[in-house]
Amino acid sequence: MQLGYWETGKNHPKPVTVGLLCSFYKSTPDELGFASTAAVKTLVPSGAAGIQAGSTPGESFGQRLDTARRETDRTLASASVTPAQLDLLDERVGWARHQYLYTPPAPILETLLSLLADIDDLAGDRQPAAVQVRLSELTAILATLIADALMKLGDLTRSQAWYGTARAAADDSGNVELRARVRAQAAMLPFYYGPLEVAVTLTREARMITRGRPSATTAFAAAAEARALAKLGDRYDAQRALRLAADLFEQIGPSGDADDAFSFPERRFLLYRSGALTAIGDTAQARRVQAQALELYPTRTGIDPALLQLEAAICSALDRLPTDACDLAGSAILTILPAYQTPILRARAHEVIRALPPPTRSSRPARELREILALPPGTM
């Protein structure tokens, strides 16, 4: 009876019913006279609904599965980055990592931003997972260097934002060592500008990510933690972190290229150790470490030697030698190239004055140091 109503056109079956009739009679809706019926719901096995993209009319479900698989394979294999392009990017970023140590922060920013723009152009297209991971790694490295340069220039808000970008890119890459390294490096911003508690948190997070496995990054994180704890006045934990850093550094031995901004060579380890020892007031040992570190730095290196000289000046201030302290600090500022006379260096020089015994902070050597620090870079 119901078929009669459908055949006379008095009623129309539901799309699902049309599908069942087509399956039963092995016919199309047109052949059964249901051409005007709304779109027919295709019946497919449970769980396979939605596999329609790229299908051709008349294809069986199995054929649609094969078509979908082939299209997926083509998508996975497609890439706008060739192996040669990726190798070239690696070389360019590697070159920038070396140049970073010997180029003032302002001009190196132009180089880093240009490189990052090239990577962003490629990362905007769909890439195979392995290529995308490598692009994320390169992005994390460049963003970290940009953040560090901005910190040295005193642009703290942008530096913090770029460190956030670096962490996001490192996390996206899944590279454990890089994720930890970016966090340890990001701790430099709160170390110099506060809050110090954030610096401690970041360094500990870095060590947690590596699960304490001996590596250059783990040693770096422990040394940075020691320096921050010492500046907080936590002598006991600072010494504990220093011992851990020394043990880790001894286990890994010399590794990486000392002229790579992302390596942690002996001279940088000694720089961090000097900072911790100076902050806890162990001036005798700090002086020995400073002298040892300065011997390892080439003359063309950026601000690290000046930072070591300023820490030596702080040691003199703590030892109640105000004239020596101010002379050392003034010399460190006056002898460095103007392009390196950044806010971070001047901030460290002001710490020399604060470390002086209170009665000597208004002495002639202290006044002369203040006058030097008040001069614009390049006029000294």
Short mmCIF file of N, CA and C in Angstrom, two decimals, residues 35 73 152 223 231 261:
data_model
loop_
_atom_site.label_atom_id
_atom_site.label_comp_id
_atom_site.label_asym_id
_atom_site.label_seq_id
_atom_site.Cartn_x
_atom_site.Cartn_y
_atom_site.Cartn_z
N ALA A 35 13.73 10.99 -8.17
CA ALA A 35 14.75 11.99 -8.48
C ALA A 35 14.53 13.28 -7.72
N ASP A 73 48.24 10.03 1.99
CA ASP A 73 49.66 9.78 1.74
C ASP A 73 50.29 10.92 0.95
N LYS A 152 69.57 42.53 26.94
CA LYS A 152 70.81 43.30 27.07
C LYS A 152 70.58 44.77 26.74
N ALA A 223 73.82 25.77 37.36
CA ALA A 223 74.68 26.93 37.61
C ALA A 223 73.86 28.22 37.68
N LYS A 231 72.05 35.25 44.95
CA LYS A 231 71.62 36.65 44.95
C LYS A 231 70.42 36.86 45.87
N ALA A 261 76.64 30.26 20.69
CA ALA A 261 75.83 30.91 21.73
C ALA A 261 74.97 29.91 22.49
#
